[in-house]
Short mmCIF file of C-alpha atoms and ligand atoms in Angstrom, two decimals:
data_model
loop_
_atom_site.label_atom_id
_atom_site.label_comp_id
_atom_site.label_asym_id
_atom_site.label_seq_id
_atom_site.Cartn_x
_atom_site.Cartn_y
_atom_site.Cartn_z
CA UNK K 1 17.13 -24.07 -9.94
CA UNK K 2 15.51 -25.56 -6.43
CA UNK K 3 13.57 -22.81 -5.27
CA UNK K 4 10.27 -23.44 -6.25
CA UNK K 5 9.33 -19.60 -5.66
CA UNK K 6 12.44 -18.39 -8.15
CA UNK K 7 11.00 -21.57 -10.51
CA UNK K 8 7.28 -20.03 -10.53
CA UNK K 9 8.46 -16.32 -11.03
CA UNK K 10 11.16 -17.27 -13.62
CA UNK K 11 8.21 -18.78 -15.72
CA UNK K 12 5.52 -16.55 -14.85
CA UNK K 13 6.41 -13.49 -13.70
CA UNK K 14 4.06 -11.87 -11.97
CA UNK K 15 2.29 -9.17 -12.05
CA UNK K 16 1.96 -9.61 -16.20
CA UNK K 17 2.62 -5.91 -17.37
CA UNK K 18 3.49 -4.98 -21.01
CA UNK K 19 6.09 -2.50 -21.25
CA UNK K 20 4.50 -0.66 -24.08
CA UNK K 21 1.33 0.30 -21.95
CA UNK K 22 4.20 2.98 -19.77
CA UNK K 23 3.39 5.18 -23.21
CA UNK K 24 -0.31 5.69 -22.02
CA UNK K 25 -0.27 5.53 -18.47
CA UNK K 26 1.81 5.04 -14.70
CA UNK K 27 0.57 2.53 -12.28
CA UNK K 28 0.33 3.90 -8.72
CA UNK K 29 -0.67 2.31 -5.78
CA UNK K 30 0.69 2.17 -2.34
CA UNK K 31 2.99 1.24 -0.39
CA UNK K 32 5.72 3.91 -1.75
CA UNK K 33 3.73 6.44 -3.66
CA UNK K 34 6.67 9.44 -2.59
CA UNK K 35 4.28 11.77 -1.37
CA UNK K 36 3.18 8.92 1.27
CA UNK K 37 6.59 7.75 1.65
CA UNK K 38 6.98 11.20 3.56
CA UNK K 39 4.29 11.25 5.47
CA UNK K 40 4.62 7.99 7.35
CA UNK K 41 8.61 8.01 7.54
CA UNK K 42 10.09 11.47 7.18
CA UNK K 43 7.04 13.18 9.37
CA UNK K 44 6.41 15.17 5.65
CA UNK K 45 9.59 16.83 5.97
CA UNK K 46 12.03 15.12 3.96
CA UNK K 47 13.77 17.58 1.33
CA UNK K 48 13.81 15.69 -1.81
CA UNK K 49 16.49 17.86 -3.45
CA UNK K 50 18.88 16.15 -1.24
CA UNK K 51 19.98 12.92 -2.72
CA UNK K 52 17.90 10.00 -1.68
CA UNK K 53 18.39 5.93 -1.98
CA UNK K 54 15.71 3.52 -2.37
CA UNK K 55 15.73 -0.09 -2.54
CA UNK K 56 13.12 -2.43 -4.34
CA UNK K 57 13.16 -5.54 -2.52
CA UNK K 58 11.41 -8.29 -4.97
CA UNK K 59 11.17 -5.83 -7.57
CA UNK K 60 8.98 -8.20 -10.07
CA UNK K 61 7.63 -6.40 -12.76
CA UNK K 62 8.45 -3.48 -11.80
CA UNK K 63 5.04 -1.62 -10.59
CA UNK K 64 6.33 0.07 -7.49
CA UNK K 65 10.32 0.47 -8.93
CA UNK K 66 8.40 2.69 -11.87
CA UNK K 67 6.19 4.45 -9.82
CA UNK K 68 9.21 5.68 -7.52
CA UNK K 69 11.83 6.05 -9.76
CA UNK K 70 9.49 8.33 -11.70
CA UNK K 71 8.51 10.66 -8.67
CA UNK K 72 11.46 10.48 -7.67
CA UNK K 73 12.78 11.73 -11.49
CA UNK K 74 10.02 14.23 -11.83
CA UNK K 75 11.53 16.09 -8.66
CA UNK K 76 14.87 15.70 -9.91
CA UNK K 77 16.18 14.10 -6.49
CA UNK K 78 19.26 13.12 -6.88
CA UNK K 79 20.56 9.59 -6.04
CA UNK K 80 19.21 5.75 -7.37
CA UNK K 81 16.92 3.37 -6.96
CA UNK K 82 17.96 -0.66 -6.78
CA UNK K 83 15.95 -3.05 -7.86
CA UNK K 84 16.29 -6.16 -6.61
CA UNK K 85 14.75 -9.35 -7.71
CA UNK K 86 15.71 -13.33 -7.63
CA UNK K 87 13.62 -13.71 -10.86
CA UNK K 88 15.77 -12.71 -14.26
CA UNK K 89 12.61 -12.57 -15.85
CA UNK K 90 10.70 -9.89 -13.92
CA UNK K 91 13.84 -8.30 -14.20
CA UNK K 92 13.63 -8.41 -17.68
CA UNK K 93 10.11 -6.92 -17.82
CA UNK K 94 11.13 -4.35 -15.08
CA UNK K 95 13.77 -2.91 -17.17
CA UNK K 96 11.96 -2.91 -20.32
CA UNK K 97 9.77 -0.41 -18.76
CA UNK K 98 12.25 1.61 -17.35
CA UNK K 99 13.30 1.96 -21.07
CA UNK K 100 10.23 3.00 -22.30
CA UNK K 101 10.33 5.67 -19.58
CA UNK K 102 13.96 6.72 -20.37
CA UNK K 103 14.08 6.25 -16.28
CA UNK K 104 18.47 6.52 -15.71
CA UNK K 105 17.97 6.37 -11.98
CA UNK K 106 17.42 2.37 -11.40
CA UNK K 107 19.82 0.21 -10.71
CA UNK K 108 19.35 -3.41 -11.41
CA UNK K 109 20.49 -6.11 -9.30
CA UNK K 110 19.09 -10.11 -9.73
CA UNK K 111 20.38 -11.25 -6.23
CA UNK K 112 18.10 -12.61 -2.87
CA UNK K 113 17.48 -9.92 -0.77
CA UNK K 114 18.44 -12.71 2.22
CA UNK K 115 22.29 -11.94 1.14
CA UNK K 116 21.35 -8.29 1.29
CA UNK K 117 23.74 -7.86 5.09
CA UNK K 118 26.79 -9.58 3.23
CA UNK K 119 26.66 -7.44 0.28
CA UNK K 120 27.99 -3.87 -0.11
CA UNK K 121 25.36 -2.08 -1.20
CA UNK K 122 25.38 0.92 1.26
CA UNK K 123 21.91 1.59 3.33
CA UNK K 124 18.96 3.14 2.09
CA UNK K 125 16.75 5.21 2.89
CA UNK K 126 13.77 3.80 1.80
CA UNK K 127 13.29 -0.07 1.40
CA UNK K 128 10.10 -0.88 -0.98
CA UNK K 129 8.65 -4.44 -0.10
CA UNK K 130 5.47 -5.35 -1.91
CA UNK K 131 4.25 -8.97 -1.47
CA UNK K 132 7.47 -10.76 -1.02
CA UNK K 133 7.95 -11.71 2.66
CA UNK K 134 5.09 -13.75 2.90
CA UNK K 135 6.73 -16.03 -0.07
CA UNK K 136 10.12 -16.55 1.80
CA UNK K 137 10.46 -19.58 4.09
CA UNK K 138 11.54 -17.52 6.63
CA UNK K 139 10.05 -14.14 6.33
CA UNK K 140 11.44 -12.96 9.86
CA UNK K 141 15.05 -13.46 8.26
CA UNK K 142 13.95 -11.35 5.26
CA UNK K 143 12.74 -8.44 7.30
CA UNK K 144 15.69 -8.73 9.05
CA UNK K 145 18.30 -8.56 5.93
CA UNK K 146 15.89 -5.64 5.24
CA UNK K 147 16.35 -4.13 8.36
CA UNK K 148 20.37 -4.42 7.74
CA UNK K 149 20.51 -1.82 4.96
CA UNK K 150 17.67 0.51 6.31
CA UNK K 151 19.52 3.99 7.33
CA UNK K 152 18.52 4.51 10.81
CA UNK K 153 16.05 7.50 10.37
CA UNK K 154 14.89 5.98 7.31
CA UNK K 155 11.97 3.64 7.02
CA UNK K 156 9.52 0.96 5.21
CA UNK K 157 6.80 -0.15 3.35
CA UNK K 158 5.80 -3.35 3.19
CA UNK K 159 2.46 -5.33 1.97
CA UNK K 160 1.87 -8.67 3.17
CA UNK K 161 -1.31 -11.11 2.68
CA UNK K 162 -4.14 -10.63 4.83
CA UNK K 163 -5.49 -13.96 6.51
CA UNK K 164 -9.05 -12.68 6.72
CA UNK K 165 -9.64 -11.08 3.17
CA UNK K 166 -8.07 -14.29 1.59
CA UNK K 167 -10.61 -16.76 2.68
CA UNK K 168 -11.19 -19.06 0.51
CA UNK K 169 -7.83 -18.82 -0.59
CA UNK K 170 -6.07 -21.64 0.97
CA UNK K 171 -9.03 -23.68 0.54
CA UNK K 172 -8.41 -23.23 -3.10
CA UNK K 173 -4.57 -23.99 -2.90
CA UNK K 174 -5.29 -27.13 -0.69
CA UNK K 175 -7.79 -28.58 -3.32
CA UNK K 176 -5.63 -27.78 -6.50
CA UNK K 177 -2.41 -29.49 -4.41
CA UNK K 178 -4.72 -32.63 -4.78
CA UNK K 179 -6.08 -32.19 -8.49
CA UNK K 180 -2.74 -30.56 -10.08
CA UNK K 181 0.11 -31.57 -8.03
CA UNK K 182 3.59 -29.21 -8.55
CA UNK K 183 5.28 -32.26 -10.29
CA UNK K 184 2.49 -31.57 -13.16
CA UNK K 185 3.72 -28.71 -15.76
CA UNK K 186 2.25 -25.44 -15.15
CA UNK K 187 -0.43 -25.36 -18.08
CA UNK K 188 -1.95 -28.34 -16.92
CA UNK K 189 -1.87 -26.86 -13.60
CA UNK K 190 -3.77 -24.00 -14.67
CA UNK K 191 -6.34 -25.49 -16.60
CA UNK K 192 -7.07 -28.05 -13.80
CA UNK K 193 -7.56 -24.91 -11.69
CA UNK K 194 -9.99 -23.09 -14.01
CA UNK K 195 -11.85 -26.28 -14.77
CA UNK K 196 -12.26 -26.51 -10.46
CA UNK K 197 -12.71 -22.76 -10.48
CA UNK K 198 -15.82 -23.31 -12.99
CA UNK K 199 -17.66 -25.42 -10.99
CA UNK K 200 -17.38 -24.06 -7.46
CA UNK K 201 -20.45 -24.38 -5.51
CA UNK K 202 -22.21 -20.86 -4.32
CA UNK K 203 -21.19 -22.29 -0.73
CA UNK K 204 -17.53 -22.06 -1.46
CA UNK K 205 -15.22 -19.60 0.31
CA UNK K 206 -13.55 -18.03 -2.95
CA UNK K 207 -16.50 -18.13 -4.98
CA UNK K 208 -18.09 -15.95 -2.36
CA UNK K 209 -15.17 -13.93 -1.18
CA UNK K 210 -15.62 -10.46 -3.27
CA UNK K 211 -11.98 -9.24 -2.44
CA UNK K 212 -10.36 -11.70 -4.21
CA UNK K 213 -10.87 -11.35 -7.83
CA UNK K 214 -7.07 -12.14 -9.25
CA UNK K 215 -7.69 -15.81 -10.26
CA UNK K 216 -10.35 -13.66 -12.97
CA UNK K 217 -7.72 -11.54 -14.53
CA UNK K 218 -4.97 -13.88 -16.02
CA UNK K 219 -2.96 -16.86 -15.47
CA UNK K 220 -0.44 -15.21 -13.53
CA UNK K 221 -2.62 -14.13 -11.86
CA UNK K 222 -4.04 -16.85 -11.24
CA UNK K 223 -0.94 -19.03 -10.58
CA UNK K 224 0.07 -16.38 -7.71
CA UNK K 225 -3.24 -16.63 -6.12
CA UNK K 226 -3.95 -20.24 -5.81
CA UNK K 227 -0.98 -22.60 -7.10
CA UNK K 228 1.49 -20.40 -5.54
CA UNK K 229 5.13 -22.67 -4.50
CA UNK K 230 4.90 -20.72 -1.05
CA UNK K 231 2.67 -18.19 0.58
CA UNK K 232 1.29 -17.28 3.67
CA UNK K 233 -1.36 -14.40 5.10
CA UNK K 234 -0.95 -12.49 7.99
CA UNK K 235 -3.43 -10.70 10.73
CA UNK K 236 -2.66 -6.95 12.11
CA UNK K 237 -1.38 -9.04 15.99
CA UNK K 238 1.64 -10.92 13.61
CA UNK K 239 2.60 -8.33 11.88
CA UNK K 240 3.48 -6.35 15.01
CA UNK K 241 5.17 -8.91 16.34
CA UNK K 242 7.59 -9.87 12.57
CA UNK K 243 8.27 -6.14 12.86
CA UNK K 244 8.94 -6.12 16.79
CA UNK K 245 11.52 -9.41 15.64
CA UNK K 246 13.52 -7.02 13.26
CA UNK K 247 13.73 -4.12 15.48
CA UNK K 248 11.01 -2.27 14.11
CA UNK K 249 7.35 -0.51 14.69
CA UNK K 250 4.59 0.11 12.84
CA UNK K 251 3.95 4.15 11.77
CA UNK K 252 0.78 3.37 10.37
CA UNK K 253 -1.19 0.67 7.74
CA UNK K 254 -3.31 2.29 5.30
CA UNK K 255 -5.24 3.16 4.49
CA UNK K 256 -5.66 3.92 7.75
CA UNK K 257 -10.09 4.24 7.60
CA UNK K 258 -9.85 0.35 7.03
CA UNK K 259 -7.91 -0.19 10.58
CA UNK K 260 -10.17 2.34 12.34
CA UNK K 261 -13.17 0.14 14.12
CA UNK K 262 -14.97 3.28 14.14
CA UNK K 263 -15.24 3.12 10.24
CA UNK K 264 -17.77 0.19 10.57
CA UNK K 265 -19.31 0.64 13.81
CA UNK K 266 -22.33 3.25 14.85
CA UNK K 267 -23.38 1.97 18.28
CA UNK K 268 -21.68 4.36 20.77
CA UNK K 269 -21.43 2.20 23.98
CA UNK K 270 -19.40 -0.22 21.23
CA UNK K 271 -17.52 2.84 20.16
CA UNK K 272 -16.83 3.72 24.02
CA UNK K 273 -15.65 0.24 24.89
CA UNK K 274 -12.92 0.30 22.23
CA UNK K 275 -11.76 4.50 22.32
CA UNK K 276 -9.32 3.69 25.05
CA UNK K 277 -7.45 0.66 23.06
CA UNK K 278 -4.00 1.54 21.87
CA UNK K 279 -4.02 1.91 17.90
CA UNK K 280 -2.91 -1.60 17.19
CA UNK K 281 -5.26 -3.12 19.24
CA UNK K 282 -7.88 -1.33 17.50
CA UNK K 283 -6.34 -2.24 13.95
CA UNK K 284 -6.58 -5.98 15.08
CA UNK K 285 -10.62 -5.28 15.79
CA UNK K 286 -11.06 -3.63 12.71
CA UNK K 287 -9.45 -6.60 10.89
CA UNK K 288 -12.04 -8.95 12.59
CA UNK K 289 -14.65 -6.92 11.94
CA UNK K 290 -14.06 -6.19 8.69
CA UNK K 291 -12.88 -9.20 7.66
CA UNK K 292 -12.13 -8.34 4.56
CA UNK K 293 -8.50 -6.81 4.51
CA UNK K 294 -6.60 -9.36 1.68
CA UNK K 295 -3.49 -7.31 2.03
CA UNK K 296 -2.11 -5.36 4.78
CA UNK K 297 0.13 -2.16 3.55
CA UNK K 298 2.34 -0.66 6.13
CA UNK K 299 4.86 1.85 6.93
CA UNK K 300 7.69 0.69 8.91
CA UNK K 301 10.47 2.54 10.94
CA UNK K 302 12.87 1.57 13.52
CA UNK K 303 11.98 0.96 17.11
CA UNK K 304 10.95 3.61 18.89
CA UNK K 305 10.53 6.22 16.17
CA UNK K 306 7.37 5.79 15.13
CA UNK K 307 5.93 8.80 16.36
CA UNK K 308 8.31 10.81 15.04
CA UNK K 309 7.99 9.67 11.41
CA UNK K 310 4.50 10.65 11.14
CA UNK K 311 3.33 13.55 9.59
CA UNK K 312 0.37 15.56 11.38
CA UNK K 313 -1.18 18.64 10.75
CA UNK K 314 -0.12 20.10 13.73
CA UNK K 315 0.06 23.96 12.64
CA UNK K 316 -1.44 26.30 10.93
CA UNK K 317 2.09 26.20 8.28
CA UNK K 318 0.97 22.26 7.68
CA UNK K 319 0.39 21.63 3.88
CA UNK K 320 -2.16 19.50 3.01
CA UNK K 321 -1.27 17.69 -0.35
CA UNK K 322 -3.64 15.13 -2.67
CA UNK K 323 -2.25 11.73 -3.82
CA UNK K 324 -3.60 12.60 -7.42
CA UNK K 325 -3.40 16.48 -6.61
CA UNK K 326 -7.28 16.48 -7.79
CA UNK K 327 -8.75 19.04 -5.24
CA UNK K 328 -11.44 20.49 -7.38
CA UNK K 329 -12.37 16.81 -8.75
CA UNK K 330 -12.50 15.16 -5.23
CA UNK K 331 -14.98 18.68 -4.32
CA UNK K 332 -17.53 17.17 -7.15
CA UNK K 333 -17.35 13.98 -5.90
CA UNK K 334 -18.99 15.19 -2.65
CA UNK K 335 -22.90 14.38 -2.51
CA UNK K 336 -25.15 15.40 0.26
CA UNK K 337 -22.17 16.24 2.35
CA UNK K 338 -20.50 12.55 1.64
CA UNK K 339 -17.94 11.08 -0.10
CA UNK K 340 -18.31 6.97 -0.93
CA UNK K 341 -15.93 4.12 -2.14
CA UNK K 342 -16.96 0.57 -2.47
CA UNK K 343 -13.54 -1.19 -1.92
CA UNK K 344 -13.33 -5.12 -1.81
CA UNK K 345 -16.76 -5.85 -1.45
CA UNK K 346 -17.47 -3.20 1.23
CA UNK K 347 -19.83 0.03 0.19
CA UNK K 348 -19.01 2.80 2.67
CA UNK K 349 -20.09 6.55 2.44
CA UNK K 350 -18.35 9.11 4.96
CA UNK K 351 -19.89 12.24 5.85
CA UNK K 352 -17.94 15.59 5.47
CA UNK K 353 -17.98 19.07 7.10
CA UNK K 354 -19.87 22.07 5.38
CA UNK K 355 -16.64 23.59 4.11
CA UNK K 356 -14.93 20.13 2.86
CA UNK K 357 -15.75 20.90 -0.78
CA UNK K 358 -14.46 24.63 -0.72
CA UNK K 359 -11.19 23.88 0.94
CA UNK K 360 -10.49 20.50 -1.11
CA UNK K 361 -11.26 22.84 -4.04
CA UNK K 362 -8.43 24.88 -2.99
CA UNK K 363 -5.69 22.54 -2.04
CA UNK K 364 -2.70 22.97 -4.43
CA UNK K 365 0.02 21.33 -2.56
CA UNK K 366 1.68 24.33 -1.91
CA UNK K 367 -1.01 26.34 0.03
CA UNK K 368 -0.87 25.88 4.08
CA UNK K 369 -3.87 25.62 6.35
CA UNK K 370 -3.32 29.31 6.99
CA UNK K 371 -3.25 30.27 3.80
CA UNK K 372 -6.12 28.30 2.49
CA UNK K 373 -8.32 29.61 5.66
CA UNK K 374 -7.50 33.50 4.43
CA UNK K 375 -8.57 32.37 0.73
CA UNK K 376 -11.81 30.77 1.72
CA UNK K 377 -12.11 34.12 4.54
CA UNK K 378 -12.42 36.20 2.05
CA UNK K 379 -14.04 34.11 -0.37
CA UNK K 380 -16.69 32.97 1.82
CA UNK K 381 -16.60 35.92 4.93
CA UNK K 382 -17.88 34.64 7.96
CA UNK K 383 -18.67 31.20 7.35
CA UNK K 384 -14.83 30.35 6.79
CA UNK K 385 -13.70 31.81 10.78
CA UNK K 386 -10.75 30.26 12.41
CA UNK K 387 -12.40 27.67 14.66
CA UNK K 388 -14.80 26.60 12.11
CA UNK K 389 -12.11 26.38 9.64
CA UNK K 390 -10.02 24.40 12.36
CA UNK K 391 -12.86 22.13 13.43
CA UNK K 392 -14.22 21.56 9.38
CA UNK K 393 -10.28 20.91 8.05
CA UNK K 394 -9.25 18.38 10.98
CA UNK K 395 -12.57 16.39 10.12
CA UNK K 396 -11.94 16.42 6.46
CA UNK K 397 -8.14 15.37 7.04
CA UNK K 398 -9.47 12.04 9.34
CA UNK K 399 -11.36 11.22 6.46
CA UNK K 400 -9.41 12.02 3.21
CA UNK K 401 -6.04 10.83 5.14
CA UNK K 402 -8.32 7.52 6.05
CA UNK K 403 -8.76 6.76 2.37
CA UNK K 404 -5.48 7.07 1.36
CA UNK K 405 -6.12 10.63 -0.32
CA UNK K 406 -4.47 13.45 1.52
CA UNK K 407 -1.64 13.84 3.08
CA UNK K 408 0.58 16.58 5.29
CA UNK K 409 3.63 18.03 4.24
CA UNK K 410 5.43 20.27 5.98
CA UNK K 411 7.56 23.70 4.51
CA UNK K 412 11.08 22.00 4.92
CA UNK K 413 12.95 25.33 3.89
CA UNK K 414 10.77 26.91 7.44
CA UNK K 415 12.33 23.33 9.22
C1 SAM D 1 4.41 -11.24 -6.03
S1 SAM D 1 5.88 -10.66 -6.72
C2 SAM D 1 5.81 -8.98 -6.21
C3 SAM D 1 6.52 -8.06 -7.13
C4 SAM D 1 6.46 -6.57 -6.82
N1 SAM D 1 7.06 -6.26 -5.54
C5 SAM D 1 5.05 -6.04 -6.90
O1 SAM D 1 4.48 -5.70 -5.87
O2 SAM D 1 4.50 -5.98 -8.00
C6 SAM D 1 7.14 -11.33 -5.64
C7 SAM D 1 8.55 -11.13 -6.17
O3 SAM D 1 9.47 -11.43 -5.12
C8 SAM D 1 10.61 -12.05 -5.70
N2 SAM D 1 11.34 -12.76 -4.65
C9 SAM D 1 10.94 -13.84 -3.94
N3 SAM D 1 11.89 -14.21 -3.07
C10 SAM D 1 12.91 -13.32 -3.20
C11 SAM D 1 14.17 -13.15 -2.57
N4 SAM D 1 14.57 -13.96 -1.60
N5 SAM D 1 14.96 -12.14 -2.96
C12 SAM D 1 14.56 -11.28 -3.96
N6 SAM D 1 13.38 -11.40 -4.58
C13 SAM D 1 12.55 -12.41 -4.21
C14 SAM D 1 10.02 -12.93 -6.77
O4 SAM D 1 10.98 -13.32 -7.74
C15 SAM D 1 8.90 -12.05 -7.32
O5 SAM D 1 9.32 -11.30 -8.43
#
């Protein structure tokens, strides 16, 4: 074994996960949570009763394979997920969990995803790619061998380091390639690296960097973070262009309040100077501005059909559906007509419409915008009229869609 990345995730795989703990509970985080898999690449209209094919690139332990192949299970779609992992050893972990779940629709496959094009593995629909790229020596060739087995009208999602949120972070890495070199075994690796991590001055870049907390949690954790064999972080500008290389374009990152400059900024002549940038450009600001995005998670289709993939709530047949389909418990969160989240060292609050709790209260997944307007109507009489229904929902949607919460679905039966 020569690959020092396959060496590191063969010993530690990473993220640690215990197969038992699939008894109490499912880990779900994004990219490729289903219900945002449609929005951003099948424009909420993909019919999941039709058979579907997903590919885990870099699988690992298996915390995105489980959370789609369970969706995926609980609306008995038809068709298989392959996972797909160097690493025998994630594998092992990944499949263990599976088992606890009694999951039959995984396929597993210990291969590189670069031999992906050679292989016959048919094309996919959806490609899963979760902090991999940005450990392969040539991540451009990766996408690329993605790219290869992506159906044409299907799409990605990928998560790759962020430069600015990891500060401190190669700092770290350069010091410990000094103190614990990668000829040294791994456990006196790591306990070099907590006994440097113990004494870091307030000054230092990690210590005061409050979206990085992984070196905290474990040692595989902390191995991936800061004695990693190969890694590299990434700003909004070279993202655009990896995916440009590969024949792709960006839908959307999310969640998409974090890439909104808007989100930070209250001066309007600031505001003014930046409405007319195209989305991108204004991603890139808010990634300066910010500063502390560690990980950029995007949706991915091919060239030219971004547009297209995204879902909108463009009529009054839309469906608005919750991540955690929580409507009345997101309502209760509301104080003084905001909603807050403190989310890697940032505290934000965003304000809401008048009618945000009573419609949030009411979304079921299945009810459309017209429907839920005639239930608060008559629930609420005049208060509830078309336009301020119209004007109340769209604000509501910029803001719950911004924080990853809500998203459109459209009736696929009505096309
Ligand atoms: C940081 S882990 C991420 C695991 C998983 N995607 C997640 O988000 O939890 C990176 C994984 O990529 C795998 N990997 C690295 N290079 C690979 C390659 N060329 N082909 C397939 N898997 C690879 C590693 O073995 C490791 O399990």
């Amino acid at each position: 074994m020569n690959d020092p990345v396959l060496a590191q995730y063969e010993a530690l795989p990473y993220p640690l996960r215990d197969p038992a703990d699939e008894k109490r509970r499912l880990i779900e985080g994004s990219p490729s949570n289903l219900k945002e898999v449609d929005h951003y690449v099948f424009a909420g209209r993909r019919d999941f009763t039709r058979p579907f094919r997903a590919l885990v690139a870099g699988g690992g332990t298996g915390d995105g394979l489980i959370m789609l192949a369970q969706q995926l299970a609980e609306r008995g779609t038809p068709g298989e997920v392959v996972y797909l992992d160097l690493s025998a050893a994630s594998r092992q972990i990944a499949e263990a969990r599976a088992a606890v779940r009694g999951l039959a629709n995984i396929r597993f496959l210990t291969a590189s995803l670069l031999d992906l094009p050679k292989g016959d593995l048919g094309l996919f629909d959806y490609i899963d790619c979760c902090g991999v790229l940005h450990h392969l020596e040539d991540p451009a060739a990766g996408l690329a061998a993605l790219k290869a087995v992506m159906a044409p009208e299907g799409g990605m999602g990928l998560m790759l380091y962020g430069e600015l949120g990891r500060i401190g972070v190669y700092h770290a890495q350069e010091m410990l390639r000094q103190l614990a070199p990668a000829s040294e075994p791994a456990a006196a690796r790591i306990e070099a690296a907590k006994r440097l991590l113990a004494e870091l001055p307030e000054t230092n870049w990690l210590r005061r960097n409050p979206a990085v907390g992984d070196w905290r949690r474990d040692d595989a954790g902390l191995f991936d973070l800061l004695l990693h064999a190969r890694d590299r972080a990434y700003r909004v500008p070279e993202i655009v262009a990896l995916a440009a290389g590969a024949g792709l374009e960006i839908v959307s990152f999310v969640d998409p309040w974090r890439y909104d400059p808007d989100s930070y900024l209250s001066d309007a002549k600031l505001k003014a100077r930046l409405a007319g940038l195209p989305a991108l450009e204004r991603a890139a600001f808010a990634e300066l501005l910010a500063g502390n995005i560690k990980s950029h998670n995007c949706y991915l289709v091919a060239r030219g059909r971004a547009a297209a993939a995204l879902s909108e709530p463009s009529d009054s047949a839309a469906i608005p559906v919750l991540r955690h389909d929580d409507g009345p418990a997101l309502a209760k969160l509301i104080r003084d007509d905001r909603i807050g989240l403190r989310i890697d060292g940032l505290e934000m609050t965003f304000a809401l419409p008048r009618l945000a709790g009573p419609i949030l209260a009411r979304i079921d997944g299945k009810a459309s915008l017209a429907a839920l307007q005639s239930s608060l109507e008559a629930d609420l009489g005049r208060r509830a009229e078309a336009t301020a229904f119209a004007r109340d929902f769209a604000w509501l949607y910029k803001v719950m869609n911004g924080i990853g919460r809500m998203m459109i679905r459209h009736d696929v039966r009505r096309g």
